[in-house]
């Protein structure tokens, strides 16, 4: 879908949408439109419950006095409460009903409403971002969609008094959107298409954006002593990979920030095999890696002034004649030995080596890892927040605050020595699970913490937020790309310039 910005004027064709503030408050453009249509907008609002609250939308079909086939009234709520997030969501509700409506063009007029503090250009850009984000579809494998069910909406133009400034600001947001869409594409692909080698190829494609990419194969990982990661991958016909992506947009010699993704391209559970019901969901067990790849694409695309390392730990967790057994003891790159009591607790194993490698190789300012690590985080936080675990209060607070700004919410959970001792093992330095039904997400985080070597670190458990079962605001159902907007903003607000 194409996004454009132009000055506020009545469009000659396509759908026209206009913002309405709380209590049915029309701005100058809305009042003019109301007059041209003989008071149709006022009557439409009065005929129902539409009052201009945020996320309300009212469609007026076949209006007289204008060329458009329909007029959309889009509520933005109280002007003083308009934020980037409410703007995102106004854009999303505007397009939601139009994507397959048969309409091809939409113009959204950002009207003048007294009391809005968000700068006009930003407001326009955030509306555009929400509209574009919501219009995403993953339908490349649907070959029989009848013409009348195919997406029809091709272009959204945001009408604003600050069209020029908006266009300029959009350049940056468009790169972010590219990153978000790349992540959604990768996470949506099934396990027969995305496996460690093919996902590594997608990482290599980032070279076109100026990202340095290095792919470690089994031989190299063996040499580095990555027994934990290799053990997870050994039961699969698709060999594991570790991919390192570097964007060097900052000052030379400035320590990088590092993002690490769990990339289990399919998680059967291995020999500790999962039940059949919903196992197909485990194609998105690489969502952490997907987010890291999309994030690097966004940062490189917008030429972020920061040094950034992205590391993705890629393996397919399969049962098989060569698969790792429950009880196996592996030696991680850190030298610490791990008793693998459950082969389904595999994410922490691949991350153990990826985290250790990252801190040892790059001495980063901090490491943030993203992982669909535990079903237990869904029990704790549902689909509203991702779990945040950290050994560093400043990093944790920055992440939580950035989550609130971007709508990718985080909730901090505890770490403590008392939990940590639950993974002490009789046979090795540690085991990969704790006690049944007991603090499962925290145990996963404690395990990871044993591999960060004191580096400031945060772990985001995104098992509940990586995939949406239903449309939700700016995110259509399916892969959400959770983390891309959050971490792009974290870098922008704290680690650039
Ligand atoms: N990938 C799963 C976690 C998961 C579950 C993600 C549901 C998304 C939806 C992870 O590898 C896993 O299997 N975790 C186990 C850990 C347990 C064996 C300690 C779990 O959560 O049951
Ligand atoms: Mn698992
Ligand atoms: Zn998993």
XYZ file of C-alpha atoms and ligand atoms in Angstrom:
521
model
C 0.000 0.000 0.000
C 1.267 3.421 -0.925
C 1.399 6.248 1.610
C 1.349 9.901 0.616
C 0.894 13.289 2.280
C -0.709 16.355 0.790
C -2.307 19.620 1.889
C -5.857 19.540 3.200
C -8.252 19.791 0.253
C -11.300 17.856 -0.818
C -10.108 14.838 -2.841
C -11.581 14.282 -6.294
C -11.920 10.536 -5.895
C -11.772 7.709 -3.393
C -12.944 7.568 0.198
C -12.559 10.675 2.300
C -12.049 10.294 6.025
C -12.035 13.129 8.503
C -11.011 13.224 12.137
C -13.697 14.080 14.679
C -12.804 15.026 18.250
C -14.771 14.035 21.350
C -18.362 15.236 21.596
C -18.758 15.241 17.835
C -16.427 18.183 17.410
C -15.749 18.779 13.723
C -12.818 20.898 12.580
C -12.765 23.363 9.673
C -12.524 20.675 6.987
C -15.274 18.600 8.632
C -17.593 21.578 8.916
C -17.043 22.385 5.256
C -17.747 18.778 4.313
C -20.873 18.817 6.447
C -22.075 21.923 4.652
C -21.367 20.564 1.174
C -23.359 17.444 1.979
C -26.307 19.371 3.343
C -25.609 18.532 6.978
C -25.206 14.820 6.320
C -22.317 14.409 8.758
C -24.167 16.004 11.642
C -27.244 13.899 10.923
C -25.193 10.722 10.614
C -23.564 11.366 13.984
C -26.874 12.176 15.609
C -28.534 9.062 14.249
C -26.326 6.795 16.343
C -23.870 6.620 19.161
C -20.823 7.937 17.320
C -19.423 10.689 19.493
C -15.820 11.041 18.326
C -14.237 8.859 20.992
C -10.845 7.364 20.115
C -11.173 4.307 17.853
C -14.778 5.010 16.874
C -15.499 5.068 13.185
C -18.699 5.855 11.288
C -19.171 5.251 7.574
C -21.502 7.468 5.575
C -22.314 5.770 2.280
C -23.182 7.460 -1.008
C -23.078 11.038 0.258
C -24.452 13.754 -1.998
C -22.514 16.938 -2.789
C -19.064 15.287 -3.026
C -17.347 12.952 -5.513
C -16.459 10.352 -2.872
C -18.529 7.178 -2.605
C -18.189 7.222 1.136
C -17.147 9.483 3.951
C -15.538 8.098 7.084
C -15.772 9.877 10.398
C -12.809 8.829 12.541
C -12.915 9.544 16.261
C -9.733 10.805 17.897
C -11.115 11.430 21.404
C -10.315 14.434 23.553
C -7.751 16.661 21.772
C -5.555 16.956 24.870
C -5.315 13.175 25.025
C -4.159 12.652 21.440
C -0.800 10.856 21.396
C 1.296 9.017 18.834
C -0.445 5.834 19.976
C -4.000 7.148 19.592
C -2.964 8.527 16.183
C -1.646 5.076 15.178
C -4.890 3.550 16.169
C -7.013 6.171 14.341
C -5.154 5.303 11.137
C -5.736 1.619 11.807
C -9.494 1.902 12.375
C -9.827 4.044 9.264
C -8.363 1.383 6.979
C -9.649 -1.703 8.815
C -13.016 -1.721 7.072
C -11.647 -0.651 3.702
C -8.839 -3.085 2.928
C -11.091 -5.457 0.964
C -14.047 -3.098 0.463
C -13.467 -2.546 -3.255
C -12.338 1.012 -2.591
C -8.824 1.678 -3.892
C -7.955 5.038 -2.395
C -8.426 6.681 0.963
C -7.666 10.249 1.972
C -7.580 10.922 5.707
C -7.976 14.583 6.566
C -6.235 15.489 9.815
C -8.512 18.305 10.783
C -7.821 21.300 13.003
C -8.880 20.501 16.574
C -8.157 22.947 19.378
C -6.052 21.502 22.156
C -4.056 18.863 20.295
C -0.459 19.091 21.529
C 1.102 16.481 19.247
C 2.820 18.393 16.398
C 0.747 18.240 13.197
C 3.414 16.502 11.111
C 3.907 13.834 13.750
C 0.176 13.330 14.058
C -0.091 12.809 10.299
C 2.876 10.429 10.217
C 1.560 8.326 13.095
C -1.857 8.084 11.446
C -0.128 6.912 8.278
C 1.931 4.384 10.225
C -1.139 2.914 11.886
C -2.976 2.696 8.570
C -0.078 1.006 6.798
C 0.637 -1.370 9.675
C -2.963 -2.523 9.867
C -3.142 -3.151 6.119
C -0.437 -5.864 6.304
C -1.393 -9.279 4.968
C 0.455 -12.544 4.586
C -1.419 -14.167 1.725
C 1.307 -15.327 -0.646
C 0.157 -18.956 -0.368
C -3.513 -18.242 -1.062
C -3.859 -18.900 -4.774
C -7.630 -19.159 -5.042
C -8.879 -15.962 -3.440
C -11.733 -14.681 -5.603
C -11.205 -11.196 -7.023
C -13.858 -9.655 -4.782
C -12.099 -10.868 -1.638
C -8.647 -9.605 -2.553
C -7.293 -6.458 -0.921
C -8.408 -3.477 -2.969
C -7.009 -0.515 -1.050
C -3.857 0.665 -2.813
C -3.176 4.128 -1.515
C -3.676 6.172 1.628
C -3.076 9.903 1.514
C -2.933 11.803 4.760
C -4.148 15.353 4.299
C -2.344 17.751 6.599
C -1.311 21.379 6.803
C 2.219 20.120 7.429
C 2.454 17.873 4.369
C 6.038 18.749 3.606
C 7.323 18.130 7.130
C 5.243 14.952 7.338
C 6.736 13.610 4.123
C 10.194 14.170 5.513
C 9.415 12.516 8.837
C 7.798 9.617 7.019
C 11.124 8.542 5.453
C 12.254 7.303 8.832
C 8.963 5.664 9.798
C 8.764 3.956 6.445
C 12.053 2.181 7.167
C 10.654 1.103 10.507
C 7.585 -0.212 8.730
C 9.833 -2.131 6.305
C 11.495 -3.754 9.310
C 8.152 -4.603 10.916
C 6.866 -6.140 7.674
C 10.068 -8.128 7.170
C 9.668 -9.573 10.669
C 6.000 -10.406 10.066
C 6.867 -12.103 6.771
C 9.616 -14.225 8.329
C 7.577 -15.216 11.383
C 4.531 -16.091 9.258
C 6.434 -18.491 6.990
C 6.003 -22.183 7.824
C 8.784 -24.465 9.048
C 9.312 -26.157 5.686
C 10.250 -22.808 4.170
C 12.063 -21.164 7.072
C 14.770 -23.354 8.641
C 18.175 -22.287 9.927
C 19.923 -22.126 6.553
C 17.080 -20.357 4.767
C 16.617 -17.876 7.625
C 20.372 -17.211 7.506
C 19.922 -16.370 3.809
C 17.362 -13.724 4.788
C 19.942 -12.275 7.184
C 22.494 -12.169 4.374
C 20.049 -10.122 2.311
C 20.534 -7.280 4.829
C 23.958 -6.729 3.256
C 22.086 -4.676 0.667
C 21.327 -2.183 3.440
C 24.956 -1.967 4.502
C 24.727 -4.518 7.333
C 27.778 -6.754 7.840
C 26.602 -10.347 8.085
C 28.521 -13.415 9.219
C 27.061 -16.914 9.304
C 28.597 -19.553 11.576
C 27.992 -23.157 10.505
C 28.245 -26.259 12.719
C 31.952 -26.611 12.139
C 32.691 -23.102 13.331
C 30.315 -23.413 16.262
C 31.937 -26.684 17.267
C 35.297 -24.996 17.244
C 33.919 -22.248 19.498
C 32.568 -24.891 21.868
C 28.871 -24.120 21.425
C 27.695 -27.495 22.707
C 24.392 -26.178 24.036
C 23.239 -24.715 20.722
C 24.557 -27.666 18.706
C 22.788 -30.174 20.966
C 19.403 -28.601 20.218
C 19.986 -28.759 16.476
C 21.485 -32.237 16.238
C 18.213 -34.126 15.720
C 17.240 -32.180 12.630
C 18.066 -32.733 8.978
C 18.464 -28.936 8.830
C 21.751 -27.989 10.508
C 21.850 -25.078 13.006
C 23.365 -21.678 12.323
C 24.445 -18.641 14.326
C 24.207 -15.381 12.428
C 25.904 -12.150 13.436
C 24.657 -8.908 11.891
C 26.444 -5.615 12.476
C 25.261 -2.114 11.742
C 28.049 0.387 12.351
C 26.293 3.751 12.211
C 27.895 5.154 15.359
C 31.319 6.475 16.229
C 34.226 4.183 15.516
C 35.302 2.337 18.622
C 32.048 3.083 20.457
C 30.882 -0.128 22.177
C 27.817 -1.515 20.429
C 24.397 -2.342 21.814
C 23.429 -5.962 21.188
C 20.158 -7.715 20.424
C 19.953 -11.496 20.495
C 17.068 -13.593 19.174
C 15.852 -17.118 19.876
C 15.454 -18.682 16.458
C 13.912 -22.107 16.796
C 12.527 -22.427 13.288
C 10.267 -25.224 14.499
C 9.897 -26.527 18.039
C 8.489 -30.049 18.223
C 9.848 -30.318 21.757
C 12.403 -32.865 20.536
C 12.391 -36.226 22.373
C 10.352 -34.529 25.145
C 7.832 -34.134 22.347
C 4.919 -31.702 22.514
C 1.277 -32.815 22.182
C -0.172 -32.619 18.649
C -2.773 -29.948 19.440
C -1.561 -26.509 18.303
C 1.959 -27.740 17.612
C 1.759 -25.829 14.318
C 2.107 -22.652 16.393
C 5.714 -23.597 16.943
C 6.591 -22.342 13.473
C 6.763 -18.943 15.137
C 9.247 -20.060 17.769
C 11.767 -17.977 15.826
C 9.862 -14.736 16.482
C 12.697 -13.410 18.669
C 15.116 -13.839 15.787
C 12.567 -12.459 13.363
C 12.354 -9.306 15.481
C 16.143 -8.926 15.638
C 16.399 -9.252 11.845
C 13.594 -6.726 11.248
C 15.129 -4.387 13.823
C 18.504 -4.438 12.081
C 16.745 -3.796 8.763
C 14.925 -0.803 10.266
C 18.038 0.651 11.919
C 20.188 0.207 8.823
C 17.369 1.432 6.575
C 17.115 4.691 8.458
C 20.878 4.871 8.940
C 20.702 4.972 12.732
C 23.671 6.703 14.338
C 24.553 3.802 16.576
C 26.689 0.688 16.578
C 24.384 -2.285 16.789
C 24.989 -6.020 16.859
C 22.210 -8.504 16.103
C 22.799 -12.181 16.844
C 20.319 -14.918 15.998
C 20.622 -18.484 17.258
C 18.976 -20.724 14.678
C 18.081 -24.388 15.130
C 15.213 -26.753 14.479
C 14.192 -28.791 17.540
C 13.318 -32.250 16.222
C 13.181 -35.797 17.564
C 15.175 -38.369 15.575
C 17.869 -41.002 15.715
C 20.506 -38.403 16.401
C 18.425 -36.159 18.629
C 19.576 -35.084 22.059
C 18.185 -37.286 24.874
C 16.732 -36.198 28.211
C 19.603 -36.553 30.648
C 22.303 -35.687 28.144
C 24.984 -33.376 29.501
C 26.337 -30.716 27.138
C 29.184 -28.254 27.546
C 28.356 -24.662 26.622
C 30.773 -22.154 25.127
C 31.135 -20.609 28.600
C 32.554 -23.907 29.837
C 29.565 -24.467 32.100
C 27.947 -27.903 31.744
C 24.191 -28.372 31.403
C 22.080 -31.424 32.151
C 19.283 -31.376 29.574
C 16.389 -32.832 31.575
C 13.755 -31.662 29.097
C 14.583 -31.253 25.424
C 11.584 -28.912 25.093
C 13.337 -26.272 27.195
C 15.570 -25.636 24.177
C 15.341 -21.859 23.731
C 17.495 -21.219 26.805
C 20.083 -23.664 25.475
C 20.590 -21.932 22.137
C 20.542 -18.523 23.845
C 23.130 -19.635 26.402
C 25.759 -19.897 23.686
C 24.503 -16.864 21.741
C 24.624 -14.629 24.844
C 28.044 -15.854 25.903
C 29.407 -15.411 22.375
C 27.973 -11.892 22.112
C 29.434 -10.567 25.358
C 32.793 -12.245 24.795
C 33.128 -11.041 21.204
C 31.682 -7.527 21.311
C 31.816 -6.302 24.934
C 28.498 -4.520 24.291
C 26.997 -1.712 26.387
C 24.109 -4.065 27.024
C 22.422 -7.157 25.645
C 18.689 -7.488 25.137
C 17.436 -10.899 24.085
C 13.992 -11.656 22.681
C 12.573 -15.153 22.982
C 9.319 -17.068 22.822
C 10.764 -18.808 25.850
C 7.958 -20.094 28.043
C 4.292 -21.011 27.910
C 4.238 -19.877 31.546
C 4.603 -16.214 30.558
C 1.214 -16.523 28.820
C -0.235 -17.830 32.088
C 1.259 -14.826 33.912
C 0.725 -11.935 31.516
C -1.567 -13.177 28.741
C -1.154 -11.349 25.471
C -1.004 -7.813 26.941
C 2.576 -7.548 28.132
C 5.796 -9.346 27.372
C 7.812 -10.451 30.393
C 10.832 -8.285 31.193
C 13.702 -9.680 33.248
C 16.871 -7.735 33.856
C 20.007 -7.503 35.964
C 20.117 -3.731 35.436
C 17.517 -1.263 36.728
C 18.382 1.546 34.320
C 18.051 -0.706 31.276
C 14.847 -2.228 32.629
C 13.314 1.182 33.273
C 14.260 2.459 29.840
C 12.750 -0.598 28.224
C 9.521 -0.399 30.215
C 9.128 3.331 29.482
C 9.826 2.813 25.770
C 7.251 0.032 25.785
C 4.631 2.481 27.007
C 5.554 4.985 24.289
C 5.365 2.448 21.480
C 2.480 0.347 22.736
C 4.686 -2.748 22.987
C 4.163 -3.222 26.678
C 6.538 -4.904 29.094
C 6.033 -6.005 32.672
C 9.037 -6.539 34.873
C 9.316 -9.842 36.707
C 11.796 -10.742 39.437
C 15.147 -12.483 39.413
C 16.669 -13.717 42.685
C 19.238 -16.180 43.994
C 16.470 -18.210 45.624
C 15.073 -18.996 42.159
C 18.515 -19.523 40.720
C 19.310 -22.442 42.977
C 16.368 -24.373 41.506
C 18.466 -25.041 38.412
C 21.449 -26.478 40.274
C 21.982 -30.036 39.065
C 23.312 -33.154 40.807
C 25.127 -34.236 37.683
C 26.310 -31.005 35.998
C 26.730 -27.292 36.678
C 23.047 -26.740 36.030
C 19.929 -28.350 34.608
C 17.672 -26.739 32.020
C 14.397 -26.932 34.006
C 13.257 -26.206 37.560
C 10.387 -27.735 39.525
C 7.076 -28.539 37.788
C 4.490 -25.724 37.720
C 6.809 -23.413 39.649
C 7.860 -19.975 38.337
C 8.578 -21.362 34.874
C 9.302 -18.014 33.207
C 11.594 -16.829 36.003
C 13.493 -20.116 35.913
C 14.054 -19.631 32.179
C 15.383 -16.135 32.848
C 17.634 -17.326 35.690
C 19.109 -19.861 33.335
C 19.911 -17.173 30.756
C 21.422 -14.935 33.405
C 24.097 -17.562 34.030
C 25.447 -16.784 30.553
C 25.603 -12.979 30.529
C 28.833 -12.753 32.530
C 27.758 -9.593 34.368
C 26.944 -7.605 31.211
C 23.909 -5.311 31.608
C 21.183 -7.498 30.141
C 17.450 -7.822 29.683
C 15.419 -10.806 28.554
C 12.050 -10.228 26.896
C 9.823 -13.314 27.015
C 7.549 -12.697 24.018
C 5.730 -16.061 23.909
C 2.416 -14.276 24.562
C 2.906 -11.270 22.327
C 4.619 -12.536 19.172
C 1.444 -13.782 17.529
C -2.067 -12.271 17.632
C -5.045 -14.589 17.354
C -7.292 -11.678 16.325
C -6.937 -8.237 14.748
C -5.864 -5.696 17.291
C -5.361 -1.982 16.681
C -2.481 -1.450 14.311
C -1.626 -5.167 14.278
C -3.664 -7.475 12.071
C -3.985 -11.053 13.292
C -0.874 -13.168 12.842
C 2.760 -12.273 13.423
C 2.981 -9.014 15.387
C 6.708 -8.189 15.018
C 6.657 -7.422 18.739
C 9.890 -5.753 19.775
C 10.819 -4.064 16.510
C 9.113 -0.748 17.237
C 10.130 -0.920 20.894
C 13.830 -1.495 20.295
C 14.074 0.895 17.346
C 12.772 3.553 19.709
C 15.049 2.474 22.559
C 18.042 2.975 20.273
C 16.707 6.300 18.945
C 15.918 7.746 22.381
C 19.025 6.640 24.272
C 21.856 5.402 22.091
C 22.072 7.694 19.063
C 23.935 10.921 18.524
N 8.674 -22.443 22.498
C 8.243 -22.919 23.754
C 7.437 -21.879 24.553
C 6.120 -21.453 23.957
C 4.954 -22.079 24.337
C 6.043 -20.400 23.085
C 3.745 -21.663 23.816
C 4.844 -19.979 22.566
C 3.677 -20.606 22.929
C 9.445 -23.339 24.601
O 10.515 -23.852 23.898
C 8.980 -24.421 25.512
O 8.633 -25.460 25.024
N 8.987 -24.148 26.812
C 8.557 -25.080 27.776
C 9.534 -25.050 28.924
C 9.375 -26.170 29.894
C 9.723 -27.505 29.236
C 10.296 -25.919 31.075
C 7.157 -24.674 28.241
O 6.874 -23.488 28.318
O 6.363 -25.567 28.491
Mn 10.315 -25.948 23.538
Zn 10.722 -23.181 21.943
